[in-house]
Coordinates of C-alpha atoms and ligand atoms in Angstrom, one line a residue:
M2 CA 54.0 110.2 71.1
S3 CA 57.7 111.0 70.5
E4 CA 59.2 112.8 67.5
I5 CA 61.1 110.4 65.4
L6 CA 63.7 112.7 63.5
V7 CA 64.4 111.7 59.8
L8 CA 67.4 113.4 58.2
V9 CA 66.3 114.6 54.8
D10 CA 68.4 113.2 52.0
H11 CA 68.3 115.5 49.1
V12 CA 69.9 116.7 45.9
D13 CA 69.5 120.6 45.9
G14 CA 66.1 120.5 47.6
T15 CA 64.8 117.5 45.7
V16 CA 63.9 114.8 48.2
R17 CA 65.4 111.2 47.5
K18 CA 63.1 108.3 47.6
T19 CA 65.3 107.0 50.6
T20 CA 63.8 109.8 52.6
N21 CA 60.1 108.7 51.9
E22 CA 61.3 105.3 52.9
L23 CA 62.5 106.7 56.3
L24 CA 59.6 108.6 56.8
T25 CA 57.4 105.6 56.2
I26 CA 59.3 103.7 58.9
A27 CA 59.3 106.7 61.3
R28 CA 55.5 106.4 61.3
R29 CA 55.7 102.9 62.8
L30 CA 57.8 104.4 65.8
G31 CA 56.1 107.8 66.7
E32 CA 55.6 111.0 65.0
P33 CA 57.8 111.9 62.0
S34 CA 59.7 115.1 62.0
A35 CA 62.0 115.9 58.9
V36 CA 65.1 117.6 59.3
F37 CA 66.1 119.4 56.2
I38 CA 69.5 121.0 56.0
G39 CA 69.8 122.9 52.8
S40 CA 69.5 126.1 51.3
G41 CA 66.1 128.1 50.3
E42 CA 62.7 126.9 51.0
P43 CA 62.5 123.4 52.5
P44 CA 60.5 120.8 50.5
A45 CA 57.6 120.6 52.8
D46 CA 55.0 119.5 50.4
A47 CA 57.1 116.6 49.3
L48 CA 57.9 115.7 53.1
K49 CA 54.4 116.0 54.4
K50 CA 53.2 113.6 51.4
Y51 CA 54.8 111.0 53.3
G52 CA 53.7 111.9 56.8
A53 CA 56.1 114.5 58.1
E54 CA 54.3 116.4 60.8
K55 CA 57.1 118.8 61.1
V56 CA 59.9 119.9 58.9
Y57 CA 62.8 121.4 60.9
A58 CA 64.7 123.7 58.2
V59 CA 68.2 124.6 58.8
D60 CA 69.5 126.9 56.1
D61 CA 72.9 128.2 57.1
A62 CA 76.0 128.5 54.8
E63 CA 78.3 127.8 57.7
I64 CA 76.7 124.3 57.7
R65 CA 76.7 123.6 54.0
G66 CA 80.2 124.7 53.6
Y67 CA 81.7 122.1 55.6
L68 CA 81.8 118.3 55.6
V69 CA 79.6 116.0 57.9
A70 CA 80.6 117.3 61.5
P71 CA 78.0 120.5 61.4
K72 CA 75.2 118.4 60.3
A73 CA 75.7 115.8 63.5
E74 CA 75.7 119.0 65.8
V75 CA 72.4 120.2 64.0
L76 CA 70.8 116.8 64.7
Q77 CA 72.3 116.8 68.2
Q78 CA 70.5 120.2 69.0
I79 CA 67.3 119.1 67.5
A80 CA 67.3 115.7 69.2
E81 CA 68.0 117.3 72.5
K82 CA 65.4 120.0 72.1
T83 CA 62.5 117.5 71.1
S84 CA 63.7 114.7 73.4
A85 CA 63.5 112.6 70.1
G86 CA 62.4 109.0 70.2
A87 CA 64.9 108.0 67.6
V88 CA 66.8 109.4 64.7
L89 CA 66.6 107.7 61.3
I90 CA 69.5 108.4 58.7
S91 CA 70.0 106.9 55.2
S92 CA 72.9 104.2 55.1
S93 CA 75.1 106.1 52.7
Y94 CA 78.7 106.8 53.7
E95 CA 77.9 110.2 54.6
G96 CA 74.8 109.2 56.5
K97 CA 76.9 106.6 58.5
E98 CA 79.4 109.1 59.6
I99 CA 76.9 111.7 60.5
A100 CA 75.3 108.8 62.7
A101 CA 78.4 107.9 64.2
R102 CA 79.3 111.3 65.4
L103 CA 75.7 111.9 66.6
A104 CA 75.9 108.9 68.7
I105 CA 78.9 110.0 70.6
K106 CA 77.4 113.3 71.1
L107 CA 74.2 112.0 72.5
E108 CA 76.0 109.2 74.2
S109 CA 73.4 106.9 72.5
G110 CA 73.5 103.6 70.9
L111 CA 73.8 103.1 67.2
I112 CA 72.7 100.7 64.6
T113 CA 73.9 100.8 61.2
D114 CA 72.7 99.2 57.9
A115 CA 69.2 98.1 59.2
V116 CA 67.0 96.4 56.6
D117 CA 64.2 96.6 58.6
V118 CA 62.8 98.6 61.6
Q119 CA 59.8 97.8 63.6
A120 CA 58.4 99.2 67.0
G121 CA 59.2 97.0 69.8
D122 CA 56.7 95.7 72.1
A123 CA 55.9 97.2 75.5
A124 CA 56.8 93.9 77.2
S125 CA 60.5 94.4 75.8
G126 CA 60.7 98.0 77.0
G127 CA 59.5 99.5 73.7
G128 CA 61.7 101.4 71.1
P129 CA 62.6 100.5 67.6
V130 CA 63.8 97.0 66.8
T131 CA 66.0 96.5 63.9
T132 CA 67.1 93.7 61.4
Q133 CA 70.4 93.6 60.1
S134 CA 72.3 91.2 57.9
V135 CA 75.8 90.7 59.2
F136 CA 79.0 88.8 58.5
A137 CA 78.6 88.6 54.8
G138 CA 75.0 87.8 55.1
N139 CA 75.7 84.5 57.3
Y140 CA 73.7 86.2 60.1
T141 CA 70.4 88.0 60.5
V142 CA 70.3 89.8 63.6
Q143 CA 67.5 91.6 65.4
A144 CA 68.8 94.4 67.8
K145 CA 67.7 97.4 69.7
V146 CA 69.4 100.4 71.3
T147 CA 69.4 100.3 75.0
Q148 CA 71.1 103.6 75.9
G149 CA 70.1 107.0 75.0
T150 CA 68.3 108.2 71.8
P151 CA 68.3 105.3 69.2
I152 CA 70.4 106.3 66.2
I153 CA 69.6 104.1 63.4
T154 CA 70.9 104.0 59.7
V155 CA 68.6 102.4 57.3
K156 CA 69.3 100.8 53.8
P157 CA 67.8 102.1 50.9
N158 CA 64.7 99.8 49.9
A159 CA 64.2 98.7 53.5
A160 CA 60.6 99.9 53.2
T161 CA 58.3 100.7 50.5
P162 CA 57.5 104.3 50.5
E163 CA 53.7 104.7 51.5
E164 CA 52.0 108.1 51.5
A165 CA 50.2 109.5 54.4
A166 CA 49.4 113.1 54.6
G167 CA 51.2 114.9 57.6
A168 CA 50.9 118.6 58.7
G169 CA 54.4 119.5 57.3
S170 CA 54.5 122.5 59.4
V171 CA 57.8 124.2 59.0
E172 CA 60.1 125.4 61.8
Q173 CA 63.2 127.3 61.1
F174 CA 65.9 126.0 63.4
A175 CA 68.8 128.4 64.1
A176 CA 71.6 125.7 64.9
T177 CA 75.1 126.8 66.2
V178 CA 78.2 125.0 64.9
S179 CA 81.2 124.8 67.0
D180 CA 84.6 125.5 65.5
A181 CA 85.8 121.9 65.8
A182 CA 83.0 121.0 63.5
K183 CA 84.4 123.4 60.9
A184 CA 87.8 121.4 60.7
A185 CA 87.1 120.1 57.0
Q186 CA 85.7 122.6 54.5
I187 CA 84.1 121.9 51.0
V188 CA 86.4 123.7 48.5
A189 CA 84.4 122.5 45.3
S190 CA 81.8 120.0 44.7
Q191 CA 80.9 118.6 41.2
P192 CA 77.5 116.9 40.5
R193 CA 77.7 113.3 39.5
T194 CA 77.6 112.4 35.8
A195 CA 74.0 111.5 35.0
T196 CA 73.5 108.1 33.6
G197 CA 69.9 108.1 33.2
R198 CA 69.6 105.1 35.4
P199 CA 68.9 104.8 39.0
E200 CA 71.7 104.9 41.4
L201 CA 72.7 101.3 42.2
T202 CA 72.1 101.3 46.0
E203 CA 68.7 102.8 45.5
A204 CA 67.4 101.2 42.6
A205 CA 64.1 99.1 43.1
I206 CA 65.4 96.9 40.2
V207 CA 69.1 95.8 39.6
V208 CA 70.2 93.8 36.7
S209 CA 73.8 92.4 37.0
G210 CA 76.3 90.9 34.9
G211 CA 79.2 88.6 35.7
R212 CA 82.1 86.7 33.8
G213 CA 79.3 84.9 32.0
T214 CA 78.7 88.1 29.7
G215 CA 82.1 87.4 28.3
G216 CA 82.4 91.2 28.5
N217 CA 79.4 92.0 26.4
F218 CA 77.0 93.9 28.7
E219 CA 74.8 95.0 26.0
P220 CA 72.2 92.3 26.8
V221 CA 72.4 93.2 30.5
E222 CA 72.1 97.1 29.9
N223 CA 69.3 96.7 27.2
L224 CA 67.2 94.7 29.8
A225 CA 68.0 97.1 32.7
D226 CA 66.8 100.0 30.4
A227 CA 63.5 98.2 29.7
L228 CA 63.0 97.6 33.3
G229 CA 64.1 101.1 34.4
A230 CA 66.8 99.3 36.5
A231 CA 70.2 100.1 37.7
V232 CA 73.3 97.9 36.3
G233 CA 75.4 96.0 38.5
A234 CA 78.5 93.6 38.2
S235 CA 80.3 90.8 39.9
R236 CA 83.8 91.3 40.9
A237 CA 85.0 89.2 38.1
A238 CA 83.5 91.5 35.5
V239 CA 84.9 94.5 37.4
D240 CA 88.6 92.8 37.6
S241 CA 88.3 92.1 34.0
G242 CA 87.7 95.8 33.3
W243 CA 84.3 95.4 31.8
K244 CA 82.7 97.9 34.4
P245 CA 84.2 100.1 36.9
H246 CA 84.3 99.3 40.6
S247 CA 81.3 101.6 41.4
F248 CA 79.2 98.9 39.6
Q249 CA 80.5 96.0 42.0
V250 CA 78.0 94.3 44.0
G251 CA 79.1 92.2 47.0
Q252 CA 81.2 92.1 50.0
T253 CA 84.0 94.4 48.6
G254 CA 81.5 96.3 46.5
K255 CA 78.0 97.8 47.0
T256 CA 75.2 96.1 49.1
V257 CA 72.0 96.5 47.3
S258 CA 68.5 95.2 48.4
P259 CA 65.9 96.0 45.8
Q260 CA 62.6 94.7 45.1
L261 CA 64.1 92.6 42.0
Y262 CA 67.7 91.5 41.6
V263 CA 68.6 89.7 38.2
A264 CA 71.9 88.1 38.2
N265 CA 73.2 87.2 34.7
G266 CA 76.2 84.9 34.1
I267 CA 77.1 85.2 37.9
S268 CA 77.8 81.9 39.7
G269 CA 76.8 83.0 43.1
A270 CA 79.9 83.2 45.2
I271 CA 79.3 84.0 49.0
Q272 CA 81.1 87.4 48.3
H273 CA 78.7 88.4 45.8
R274 CA 75.7 87.0 47.7
A275 CA 76.7 89.2 50.7
G276 CA 75.8 92.2 48.6
M277 CA 72.5 91.1 47.1
Q278 CA 70.9 88.4 49.1
T279 CA 68.5 90.7 51.0
S280 CA 66.8 91.6 47.6
K281 CA 63.0 90.9 47.9
T282 CA 63.0 88.8 44.5
I283 CA 66.1 87.2 43.0
V284 CA 66.1 85.8 39.4
A285 CA 69.2 84.4 37.8
V286 CA 70.0 83.3 34.3
N287 CA 72.8 81.0 34.0
K288 CA 73.8 78.2 31.6
D289 CA 75.1 75.7 34.3
E290 CA 72.1 74.3 36.2
E291 CA 74.5 73.4 39.1
A292 CA 75.5 77.1 39.5
P293 CA 75.2 78.0 43.3
I294 CA 73.2 81.1 42.6
F295 CA 70.2 78.8 41.9
E296 CA 70.3 77.8 45.7
L297 CA 69.2 81.5 46.4
V298 CA 66.8 82.4 43.7
D299 CA 63.1 82.8 43.3
F300 CA 63.1 82.3 39.7
G301 CA 65.9 80.6 37.7
V302 CA 66.5 80.3 33.9
V303 CA 69.0 77.7 32.9
G304 CA 70.1 79.1 29.3
D305 CA 72.7 81.4 27.5
L306 CA 72.2 85.1 28.6
H307 CA 72.9 86.2 25.2
T308 CA 69.8 84.4 24.0
V309 CA 67.6 84.5 26.9
L310 CA 68.0 88.3 27.8
P311 CA 67.3 89.8 24.3
A312 CA 64.2 87.6 24.2
L313 CA 63.0 88.9 27.5
T314 CA 63.9 92.6 26.7
E315 CA 62.0 92.2 23.4
E316 CA 58.9 90.8 25.3
I317 CA 59.0 93.6 28.0
N318 CA 59.3 96.4 25.5
K319 CA 56.3 95.0 23.8
R320 CA 54.2 95.8 26.9
Ligands
LIG426 P1 82.2 83.0 37.8 O1 82.4 82.7 39.2 O2 83.3 82.7 36.8 O3 80.8 82.5 37.2 C1 80.5 82.7 35.9 C2 79.1 82.3 35.8 O4 78.6 82.6 34.5 C3 79.1 80.8 35.9 O5 78.2 80.3 36.7 C4 78.9 80.0 34.3 O6 78.0 78.8 34.2 C5 77.9 81.5 33.9 N1 77.9 81.5 32.4 C6 79.1 81.5 31.7 N2 78.6 81.8 30.6 C7 77.4 82.1 30.4 C8 76.3 82.5 29.5 N3 76.7 82.6 28.2 N4 75.0 82.6 29.8 C9 74.6 82.5 31.2 N5 75.5 82.0 32.0 C10 76.9 82.0 31.8 N6 82.6 88.7 44.1 C11 81.9 89.8 43.9 O7 80.8 89.6 42.9 N7 81.5 90.8 44.6 C12 82.6 91.1 45.8 O8 82.3 92.2 46.2 C13 83.6 90.3 45.7 N8 84.4 90.5 47.0 C14 85.5 89.4 47.2 C15 86.3 89.6 48.3 C16 87.2 88.7 48.6 C17 88.0 88.8 49.7 C18 87.2 87.5 47.7 C19 88.4 86.5 48.1 C20 86.5 87.3 46.6 C21 85.5 88.4 46.4 N9 84.8 88.2 45.3 C22 83.7 89.1 44.9 C23 85.0 87.2 44.0 C24 84.0 85.9 44.3 O9 84.6 85.0 45.1 C25 83.9 85.4 42.8 O10 85.2 85.1 42.3 C26 83.1 86.2 41.9 O11 82.0 86.8 42.5 C27 82.8 85.5 40.6 O12 82.2 86.2 39.6 P2 81.1 85.8 38.6 O13 80.1 85.0 39.3 O14 80.8 86.8 37.6 O15 82.1 84.6 37.7

């Protein structure tokens, strides 16, 4: 069985949920191997819990001191050494840049923003088959890489992380970094300010508000906190200055694919749908029963969000 490389997404050695999702997907395709680029001991226990058979540890200040290019070189060297069956990377801005550089280095095909990855059948030549939502969500496409090592970036929440013990044997990997890869040095970095809520693109539950909030996001935020959810917003809410652009869900904002998306006072314009329609379960609260969002939902409540959300939050908090 070929090794499926998973680039570990972590914050100072703490593995993010997206990595567990990638390891879960990797197990469908072959033998998962995690590639940890960071300082100190690799988090082998956390990685083997989700099936990592091997953990390639790369601890090199030269790599960490520069932007993405050295990481692509590390992955190239490990992929070539192991004749990897595929490389899976999280669909973050950084992940996609690493993937693009890696694809050029390996002369391989690249698929970005997969919402699902399955093993292809032997009749179609094997290899991973991905599902993507494209053209603002108007088409769902299944695709596979036909040249080189498949490089795939996978959206957060594309899989439910499932535990499965792997060997987690650590191998220190001494990578070489070219001068060209050192073209952009990190001179300072600051951690993101913690909000106490999950990151929007990674959250299992997202509660969003639109123009219908009238600028009062309190009911939306209270419901989000009761559910342990991230808060999102429509562009109308962002353009009104009620939330910063980092909260915007949609074609020109973030794409989310949570287990549960709750849209409150949002009409359901195509540009908003583009950012949330791959959510597993969609709930909407809107006072207009003709609102287009109701065409998309699994559950809909026709009502005033300022009444419905506090009642819902109170009920959840009782449990
Ligand atoms: P509206 O369309 O005004 O809808 C408000 C809804 O709230 C209505 O359905 C109303 O019935 C309901 N409502 C009002 N009061 C209440 C109440 N008290 N309780 C319950 N319901 C109530 N939009 C995005 O969201 N994300 C994007 O990334 C994005 N990108 C765009 C890119 C382009 C190029 C363009 C042209 C547009 C883009 N838009 C985007 C804008 C998009 O077309 C819509 O204008 C926007 O999504 C509307 O936001 P909304 O649903 O909050 O507001």
